[in-house]
Amino acid sequence: AQSVTQPDIHITVSEGASLELRCNYSYGATPYLFWYVQSPGQGLQLLLKYFSGDTLVQGIKGFEAEFKRSQSSFNLRKPSVHWSDAAEYFCAGMDSSYKLIFGSGTRLLVRP
Amino acid sequence: DAGVIQSPRHEVTEMGQEVTLRCKPISGHDYLFWYRQTMMRGLELLIYFNNNVPIDDSGMPEDRFSAKMPNASFSTLKIQPSEPRDSAVYFCASSSPTGGITGELFFGEGSRLTVL
């Protein structure tokens, strides 16, 4: 079955430290992949997306993600985390049926 | 531009009552999605529409749930009768593929439902 897995439920980093959130996908063909962020009490906002081409994609708020077919991964990174980045992050995949399937989310906590 | 608008933002009701959640998608968007978010199950796609037509409702949990999109600017998700296990945040999202799939869904702020 098509799925997206986020193995980390919680991640805590210190402000200014680098960040990597993991995402693995299971699709027959290369899916469209996305990262969304959800602040408390809010809806989801798109950070970045990958369809094809360059495997390193840049997003908003200084985030980037790298698609690695050999590892079936699409990890999200940021070189220096700010306190305002504390939120829940969702990886998602979409196939040709246009159904966007979300992972279970990773909650990011930022230490001062 | 206005984003996706959902109402009500919060709803508290008693078991057995009918609940209607409403969504106004972004003007010009031709895809509309309903998601449910719970701690236990995360974000689940319930149903989505294209040009007001339901395309896939395989995520609708049971017959108590129904969704309609009578026109391009309005959709409802109805639960009748409601049960405590329906308590969740329900999100509506819309999208507009241009020349193919863009995949960016624009989400509303959600409707938090509590069924007592």
JSON list of C-alpha atoms in Angstrom, two decimals, chain B:
[
{"chain": "B", "resi": 1, "resn": "ASP", "atom": "CA", "xyz": [-7.16, 37.09, -1.25]},
{"chain": "B", "resi": 2, "resn": "ALA", "atom": "CA", "xyz": [-9.30, 35.17, 1.21]},
{"chain": "B", "resi": 3, "resn": "GLY", "atom": "CA", "xyz": [-8.10, 31.70, 2.03]},
{"chain": "B", "resi": 4, "resn": "VAL", "atom": "CA", "xyz": [-10.20, 28.62, 2.64]},
{"chain": "B", "resi": 5, "resn": "ILE", "atom": "CA", "xyz": [-12.93, 29.51, 5.09]},
{"chain": "B", "resi": 6, "resn": "GLN", "atom": "CA", "xyz": [-14.40, 26.97, 7.46]},
{"chain": "B", "resi": 7, "resn": "SER", "atom": "CA", "xyz": [-17.23, 27.27, 9.92]},
{"chain": "B", "resi": 8, "resn": "PRO", "atom": "CA", "xyz": [-17.84, 26.79, 12.71]},
{"chain": "B", "resi": 9, "resn": "ARG", "atom": "CA", "xyz": [-14.35, 26.95, 14.22]},
{"chain": "B", "resi": 10, "resn": "HIS", "atom": "CA", "xyz": [-15.56, 25.11, 17.30]},
{"chain": "B", "resi": 11, "resn": "GLU", "atom": "CA", "xyz": [-18.58, 22.92, 17.80]},
{"chain": "B", "resi": 12, "resn": "VAL", "atom": "CA", "xyz": [-19.66, 21.13, 20.94]},
{"chain": "B", "resi": 13, "resn": "THR", "atom": "CA", "xyz": [-22.65, 18.87, 20.65]},
{"chain": "B", "resi": 14, "resn": "GLU", "atom": "CA", "xyz": [-24.23, 15.89, 22.29]},
{"chain": "B", "resi": 15, "resn": "MET", "atom": "CA", "xyz": [-24.17, 12.36, 21.03]},
{"chain": "B", "resi": 16, "resn": "GLY", "atom": "CA", "xyz": [-26.93, 11.72, 18.54]},
{"chain": "B", "resi": 17, "resn": "GLN", "atom": "CA", "xyz": [-27.15, 15.27, 17.27]},
{"chain": "B", "resi": 18, "resn": "GLU", "atom": "CA", "xyz": [-26.59, 16.24, 13.66]},
{"chain": "B", "resi": 19, "resn": "VAL", "atom": "CA", "xyz": [-23.44, 18.20, 12.89]},
{"chain": "B", "resi": 20, "resn": "THR", "atom": "CA", "xyz": [-22.84, 20.22, 9.74]},
{"chain": "B", "resi": 21, "resn": "LEU", "atom": "CA", "xyz": [-19.43, 21.62, 8.91]},
{"chain": "B", "resi": 22, "resn": "ARG", "atom": "CA", "xyz": [-19.04, 24.15, 6.14]},
{"chain": "B", "resi": 23, "resn": "CYS", "atom": "CA", "xyz": [-16.29, 25.12, 3.78]},
{"chain": "B", "resi": 24, "resn": "LYS", "atom": "CA", "xyz": [-15.76, 27.85, 1.24]},
{"chain": "B", "resi": 25, "resn": "PRO", "atom": "CA", "xyz": [-12.79, 27.07, -1.01]},
{"chain": "B", "resi": 26, "resn": "ILE", "atom": "CA", "xyz": [-10.53, 29.61, -2.60]},
{"chain": "B", "resi": 27, "resn": "SER", "atom": "CA", "xyz": [-12.19, 31.14, -5.63]},
{"chain": "B", "resi": 28, "resn": "GLY", "atom": "CA", "xyz": [-11.11, 29.42, -8.84]},
{"chain": "B", "resi": 29, "resn": "HIS", "atom": "CA", "xyz": [-9.96, 26.23, -7.15]},
{"chain": "B", "resi": 30, "resn": "ASP", "atom": "CA", "xyz": [-11.58, 23.15, -8.62]},
{"chain": "B", "resi": 31, "resn": "TYR", "atom": "CA", "xyz": [-10.45, 20.53, -6.12]},
{"chain": "B", "resi": 32, "resn": "LEU", "atom": "CA", "xyz": [-11.81, 20.37, -2.58]},
{"chain": "B", "resi": 33, "resn": "PHE", "atom": "CA", "xyz": [-10.70, 17.98, 0.15]},
{"chain": "B", "resi": 34, "resn": "TRP", "atom": "CA", "xyz": [-12.03, 17.07, 3.57]},
{"chain": "B", "resi": 35, "resn": "TYR", "atom": "CA", "xyz": [-9.55, 15.75, 6.14]},
{"chain": "B", "resi": 36, "resn": "ARG", "atom": "CA", "xyz": [-9.99, 14.65, 9.72]},
{"chain": "B", "resi": 37, "resn": "GLN", "atom": "CA", "xyz": [-7.21, 14.99, 12.29]},
{"chain": "B", "resi": 38, "resn": "THR", "atom": "CA", "xyz": [-7.04, 13.04, 15.54]},
{"chain": "B", "resi": 39, "resn": "MET", "atom": "CA", "xyz": [-4.22, 12.17, 17.88]},
{"chain": "B", "resi": 40, "resn": "MET", "atom": "CA", "xyz": [-4.70, 8.48, 17.27]},
{"chain": "B", "resi": 41, "resn": "ARG", "atom": "CA", "xyz": [-5.09, 8.42, 13.50]},
{"chain": "B", "resi": 42, "resn": "GLY", "atom": "CA", "xyz": [-3.36, 11.59, 12.36]},
{"chain": "B", "resi": 43, "resn": "LEU", "atom": "CA", "xyz": [-4.58, 13.26, 9.19]},
{"chain": "B", "resi": 44, "resn": "GLU", "atom": "CA", "xyz": [-7.04, 11.16, 7.23]},
{"chain": "B", "resi": 45, "resn": "LEU", "atom": "CA", "xyz": [-8.45, 12.03, 3.85]},
{"chain": "B", "resi": 46, "resn": "LEU", "atom": "CA", "xyz": [-12.21, 11.58, 4.02]},
{"chain": "B", "resi": 47, "resn": "ILE", "atom": "CA", "xyz": [-13.37, 12.65, 0.56]},
{"chain": "B", "resi": 48, "resn": "TYR", "atom": "CA", "xyz": [-12.40, 14.91, -2.28]},
{"chain": "B", "resi": 49, "resn": "PHE", "atom": "CA", "xyz": [-14.25, 16.64, -5.09]},
{"chain": "B", "resi": 50, "resn": "ASN", "atom": "CA", "xyz": [-13.25, 17.83, -8.53]},
{"chain": "B", "resi": 51, "resn": "ASN", "atom": "CA", "xyz": [-15.50, 20.36, -10.21]},
{"chain": "B", "resi": 52, "resn": "ASN", "atom": "CA", "xyz": [-18.12, 19.71, -7.53]},
{"chain": "B", "resi": 53, "resn": "VAL", "atom": "CA", "xyz": [-18.20, 15.97, -8.23]},
{"chain": "B", "resi": 54, "resn": "PRO", "atom": "CA", "xyz": [-17.10, 13.52, -5.53]},
{"chain": "B", "resi": 55, "resn": "ILE", "atom": "CA", "xyz": [-14.11, 11.61, -6.86]},
{"chain": "B", "resi": 56, "resn": "ASP", "atom": "CA", "xyz": [-13.09, 9.41, -3.96]},
{"chain": "B", "resi": 57, "resn": "ASP", "atom": "CA", "xyz": [-15.04, 8.92, -0.77]},
{"chain": "B", "resi": 58, "resn": "SER", "atom": "CA", "xyz": [-13.27, 5.77, 0.36]},
{"chain": "B", "resi": 59, "resn": "GLY", "atom": "CA", "xyz": [-12.06, 7.53, 3.47]},
{"chain": "B", "resi": 60, "resn": "MET", "atom": "CA", "xyz": [-15.51, 8.34, 4.77]},
{"chain": "B", "resi": 61, "resn": "PRO", "atom": "CA", "xyz": [-15.71, 6.24, 7.93]},
{"chain": "B", "resi": 62, "resn": "GLU", "atom": "CA", "xyz": [-19.33, 5.12, 7.69]},
{"chain": "B", "resi": 63, "resn": "ASP", "atom": "CA", "xyz": [-22.79, 5.99, 6.49]},
{"chain": "B", "resi": 64, "resn": "ARG", "atom": "CA", "xyz": [-23.23, 8.53, 9.24]},
{"chain": "B", "resi": 65, "resn": "PHE", "atom": "CA", "xyz": [-20.89, 10.78, 7.29]},
{"chain": "B", "resi": 66, "resn": "SER", "atom": "CA", "xyz": [-21.92, 12.54, 4.11]},
{"chain": "B", "resi": 67, "resn": "ALA", "atom": "CA", "xyz": [-20.43, 15.37, 2.07]},
{"chain": "B", "resi": 68, "resn": "LYS", "atom": "CA", "xyz": [-21.84, 17.56, -0.62]},
{"chain": "B", "resi": 69, "resn": "MET", "atom": "CA", "xyz": [-20.61, 20.27, -2.92]},
{"chain": "B", "resi": 70, "resn": "PRO", "atom": "CA", "xyz": [-23.64, 21.95, -4.45]},
{"chain": "B", "resi": 71, "resn": "ASN", "atom": "CA", "xyz": [-21.55, 24.58, -6.21]},
{"chain": "B", "resi": 72, "resn": "ALA", "atom": "CA", "xyz": [-17.96, 25.65, -6.72]},
{"chain": "B", "resi": 73, "resn": "SER", "atom": "CA", "xyz": [-17.92, 27.91, -3.69]},
{"chain": "B", "resi": 74, "resn": "PHE", "atom": "CA", "xyz": [-19.46, 25.76, -0.98]},
{"chain": "B", "resi": 75, "resn": "SER", "atom": "CA", "xyz": [-19.18, 22.32, 0.56]},
{"chain": "B", "resi": 76, "resn": "THR", "atom": "CA", "xyz": [-20.61, 20.65, 3.63]},
{"chain": "B", "resi": 77, "resn": "LEU", "atom": "CA", "xyz": [-19.62, 17.67, 5.71]},
{"chain": "B", "resi": 78, "resn": "LYS", "atom": "CA", "xyz": [-22.47, 16.25, 7.73]},
{"chain": "B", "resi": 79, "resn": "ILE", "atom": "CA", "xyz": [-22.45, 13.74, 10.55]},
{"chain": "B", "resi": 80, "resn": "GLN", "atom": "CA", "xyz": [-25.78, 12.26, 11.54]},
{"chain": "B", "resi": 81, "resn": "PRO", "atom": "CA", "xyz": [-26.04, 10.99, 14.19]},
{"chain": "B", "resi": 82, "resn": "SER", "atom": "CA", "xyz": [-22.82, 12.11, 15.83]},
{"chain": "B", "resi": 83, "resn": "GLU", "atom": "CA", "xyz": [-20.86, 9.96, 18.26]},
{"chain": "B", "resi": 84, "resn": "PRO", "atom": "CA", "xyz": [-18.09, 10.78, 20.76]},
{"chain": "B", "resi": 85, "resn": "ARG", "atom": "CA", "xyz": [-15.53, 9.02, 18.55]},
{"chain": "B", "resi": 86, "resn": "ASP", "atom": "CA", "xyz": [-16.22, 11.61, 15.86]},
{"chain": "B", "resi": 87, "resn": "SER", "atom": "CA", "xyz": [-14.52, 14.23, 18.01]},
{"chain": "B", "resi": 88, "resn": "ALA", "atom": "CA", "xyz": [-11.66, 15.60, 15.94]},
{"chain": "B", "resi": 89, "resn": "VAL", "atom": "CA", "xyz": [-10.49, 18.59, 13.96]},
{"chain": "B", "resi": 90, "resn": "TYR", "atom": "CA", "xyz": [-11.94, 18.59, 10.47]},
{"chain": "B", "resi": 91, "resn": "PHE", "atom": "CA", "xyz": [-9.99, 20.41, 7.79]},
{"chain": "B", "resi": 92, "resn": "CYS", "atom": "CA", "xyz": [-11.12, 21.55, 4.41]},
{"chain": "B", "resi": 93, "resn": "ALA", "atom": "CA", "xyz": [-8.54, 22.24, 1.70]},
{"chain": "B", "resi": 94, "resn": "SER", "atom": "CA", "xyz": [-8.71, 23.37, -1.88]},
{"chain": "B", "resi": 95, "resn": "SER", "atom": "CA", "xyz": [-6.38, 23.21, -4.84]},
{"chain": "B", "resi": 96, "resn": "SER", "atom": "CA", "xyz": [-6.17, 24.19, -8.44]},
{"chain": "B", "resi": 97, "resn": "PRO", "atom": "CA", "xyz": [-3.95, 22.21, -10.76]},
{"chain": "B", "resi": 98, "resn": "THR", "atom": "CA", "xyz": [-2.74, 24.33, -13.61]},
{"chain": "B", "resi": 99, "resn": "GLY", "atom": "CA", "xyz": [-1.57, 22.39, -16.63]},
{"chain": "B", "resi": 100, "resn": "GLY", "atom": "CA", "xyz": [-1.24, 19.30, -14.46]},
{"chain": "B", "resi": 101, "resn": "ILE", "atom": "CA", "xyz": [-0.94, 18.40, -10.81]},
{"chain": "B", "resi": 102, "resn": "THR", "atom": "CA", "xyz": [0.64, 21.08, -8.65]},
{"chain": "B", "resi": 103, "resn": "GLY", "atom": "CA", "xyz": [-0.26, 19.40, -5.43]},
{"chain": "B", "resi": 104, "resn": "GLU", "atom": "CA", "xyz": [-0.36, 22.45, -3.24]},
{"chain": "B", "resi": 105, "resn": "LEU", "atom": "CA", "xyz": [-3.38, 22.22, -1.01]},
{"chain": "B", "resi": 106, "resn": "PHE", "atom": "CA", "xyz": [-4.48, 25.35, 0.79]},
{"chain": "B", "resi": 107, "resn": "PHE", "atom": "CA", "xyz": [-5.97, 24.49, 4.15]},
{"chain": "B", "resi": 108, "resn": "GLY", "atom": "CA", "xyz": [-8.58, 26.20, 6.23]},
{"chain": "B", "resi": 109, "resn": "GLU", "atom": "CA", "xyz": [-8.04, 26.67, 9.94]},
{"chain": "B", "resi": 110, "resn": "GLY", "atom": "CA", "xyz": [-10.20, 23.68, 10.78]},
{"chain": "B", "resi": 111, "resn": "SER", "atom": "CA", "xyz": [-13.39, 22.98, 12.69]},
{"chain": "B", "resi": 112, "resn": "ARG", "atom": "CA", "xyz": [-12.83, 21.45, 16.10]},
{"chain": "B", "resi": 113, "resn": "LEU", "atom": "CA", "xyz": [-15.70, 19.10, 16.89]},
{"chain": "B", "resi": 114, "resn": "THR", "atom": "CA", "xyz": [-16.40, 17.75, 20.36]},
{"chain": "B", "resi": 115, "resn": "VAL", "atom": "CA", "xyz": [-19.19, 15.23, 20.77]},
{"chain": "B", "resi": 116, "resn": "LEU", "atom": "CA", "xyz": [-20.17, 14.64, 24.39]}
]
